[in-house]
């Protein structure tokens, strides 16, 4: 194996590999892969319009993956990254569940659309799990911050 010190992407590759091993990194990587599979299924179906959800959610998951992997959330404090990620995951779960149910129910005769719907249901569950874990992170971070105790009234 070549050393990563001389390569310009050595530090990035190490960050990538270490971040994918975390719980959040694994969830985001799975969301990206599932969204890509769903995109391929919907693009191969007779009704390609459902691929917009997969494209948007894959792009947003990639953006948050890069932000958290490179620890940009600690540098750009203007954005509340936890709440933004929660909103992304909740909207993704709802959109995937709705569009997937429509595709599975109305996809008679279109195998690619049904396959995309089944993968979309799995993605909806994964996004809902991501929402739950983010909610627990927000809840635990709120409990750890002490409230100001100003005794002067």
Coordinates of C-alpha atoms in Angstrom, one line a residue:
X1 CA 0.0 0.0 0.0
X2 CA 1.2 3.5 -0.8
X3 CA 1.6 6.0 2.0
X4 CA -1.1 8.6 2.2
X5 CA 1.3 11.3 3.3
X6 CA 2.5 12.2 -0.2
X7 CA -0.9 12.1 -1.8
X8 CA -2.9 15.3 -1.8
X9 CA -6.1 13.5 -0.8
X10 CA -4.5 11.4 2.0
X11 CA -6.0 13.4 4.9
X12 CA -9.4 13.4 3.2
X13 CA -9.3 9.7 2.7
X14 CA -8.4 9.1 6.3
X15 CA -11.2 11.4 7.5
X16 CA -13.6 9.6 5.1
X17 CA -12.7 6.1 6.4
X18 CA -12.8 7.1 10.0
X19 CA -16.1 9.0 9.6
X20 CA -17.8 6.1 7.8
X21 CA -17.1 3.9 10.8
X22 CA -19.1 6.2 13.1
X23 CA -22.9 5.7 13.5
X24 CA -23.8 9.0 11.8
X25 CA -21.3 8.3 9.0
X26 CA -22.7 4.9 8.4
X27 CA -26.3 6.2 8.3
X28 CA -25.5 9.0 5.8
X29 CA -23.5 6.6 3.6
X30 CA -26.4 4.2 3.6
X31 CA -28.8 7.0 2.7
X32 CA -26.6 8.1 -0.2
X33 CA -26.3 4.5 -1.5
X34 CA -30.0 3.8 -1.2
X35 CA -30.9 7.1 -2.8
X36 CA -28.6 6.2 -5.8
X37 CA -30.2 2.7 -6.1
X38 CA -33.7 4.3 -6.0
X39 CA -32.6 6.9 -8.6
X40 CA -31.5 4.1 -11.0
X41 CA -34.8 2.2 -10.4
X42 CA -37.0 5.2 -11.0
X43 CA -34.9 6.3 -14.1
X44 CA -35.4 2.8 -15.6
X45 CA -39.2 2.8 -15.0
X46 CA -41.8 4.2 -17.3
X47 CA -42.5 7.1 -14.9
X48 CA -39.2 8.8 -14.3
X49 CA -40.8 11.7 -12.4
X50 CA -40.3 10.1 -9.0
X51 CA -36.6 10.3 -9.4
X52 CA -36.6 14.0 -8.2
X53 CA -37.0 12.9 -4.6
X54 CA -34.1 10.5 -4.9
X55 CA -31.9 13.2 -6.5
X56 CA -32.7 15.8 -3.9
X57 CA -32.3 13.5 -0.9
X58 CA -29.0 12.1 -2.3
X59 CA -27.6 15.6 -2.8
X60 CA -28.6 16.8 0.6
X61 CA -27.2 13.6 2.2
X62 CA -23.9 14.2 0.4
X63 CA -23.7 17.8 1.5
X64 CA -24.3 16.8 5.2
X65 CA -21.9 13.9 4.9
X66 CA -19.1 16.3 3.7
X67 CA -20.0 18.9 6.3
X68 CA -19.9 16.4 9.2
X69 CA -16.9 14.5 7.8
X70 CA -14.7 17.6 7.4
X71 CA -16.1 19.0 10.7
X72 CA -17.3 22.1 9.0
X73 CA -20.2 22.2 11.4
X74 CA -17.7 23.3 14.1
X75 CA -16.4 26.1 11.9
X76 CA -19.7 27.5 10.5
X77 CA -21.6 28.3 13.6
X78 CA -24.2 30.4 11.8
X79 CA -26.1 27.3 10.8
X80 CA -27.6 25.0 13.5
X81 CA -26.4 21.8 11.8
X82 CA -28.3 19.4 14.1
X83 CA -31.6 21.0 13.5
X84 CA -30.9 21.4 9.8
X85 CA -30.1 17.7 9.6
X86 CA -33.2 16.8 11.6
X87 CA -35.4 18.8 9.2
X88 CA -33.6 17.1 6.2
X89 CA -34.1 13.6 7.6
X90 CA -37.8 14.2 8.6
X91 CA -38.7 15.6 5.2
X92 CA -36.7 12.8 3.5
X93 CA -38.5 10.1 5.5
X94 CA -42.0 11.6 4.7
X95 CA -41.2 12.1 1.0
X96 CA -39.8 8.6 0.5
X97 CA -42.6 6.9 2.4
X98 CA -45.3 8.8 0.4
X99 CA -43.8 8.4 -3.1
X100 CA -42.8 4.8 -2.4
X101 CA -46.3 3.9 -1.3
X102 CA -47.7 5.5 -4.5
X103 CA -45.2 3.6 -6.6
X104 CA -45.8 0.2 -5.0
X105 CA -49.5 0.5 -5.1
X106 CA -49.8 1.9 -8.6
X107 CA -46.8 0.2 -10.3
X108 CA -48.5 -2.8 -11.8
X109 CA -46.6 -3.9 -14.8
X110 CA -43.6 -1.7 -14.1
X111 CA -41.0 -3.8 -12.2
X112 CA -38.4 -1.0 -12.0
X113 CA -41.0 1.3 -10.4
X114 CA -42.0 -1.3 -7.9
X115 CA -38.4 -2.0 -7.0
X116 CA -37.8 1.7 -6.6
X117 CA -40.8 1.8 -4.3
X118 CA -39.6 -1.1 -2.2
X119 CA -36.1 0.5 -1.9
X120 CA -37.9 3.8 -1.1
X121 CA -39.7 2.2 1.7
X122 CA -36.4 1.0 3.1
X123 CA -35.0 4.5 2.6
X124 CA -38.0 6.0 4.4
X125 CA -37.4 3.7 7.4
X126 CA -33.6 4.6 7.3
X127 CA -34.4 8.3 7.2
X128 CA -36.9 8.0 10.0
X129 CA -34.2 6.2 12.1
X130 CA -31.8 9.0 11.3
X131 CA -34.4 11.5 12.5
X132 CA -34.8 9.5 15.7
X133 CA -31.0 9.4 16.4
X134 CA -30.7 13.2 15.6
X135 CA -33.6 13.9 18.0
X136 CA -31.8 11.9 20.7
X137 CA -28.6 13.9 20.0
X138 CA -30.5 17.2 20.3
X139 CA -32.3 16.1 23.4
X140 CA -29.0 15.0 25.1
X141 CA -27.2 18.2 24.1
X142 CA -30.1 20.3 25.6
X143 CA -29.9 18.4 28.9
X144 CA -26.1 18.9 29.1
X145 CA -26.3 22.7 28.8
X146 CA -26.9 24.4 32.1
X147 CA -29.6 27.0 32.4
X148 CA -28.5 30.4 33.6
X149 CA -29.0 30.8 37.3
X150 CA -29.4 34.5 37.9
X151 CA -30.6 35.0 41.4
X152 CA -31.3 38.7 41.0
X153 CA -34.9 39.4 40.4

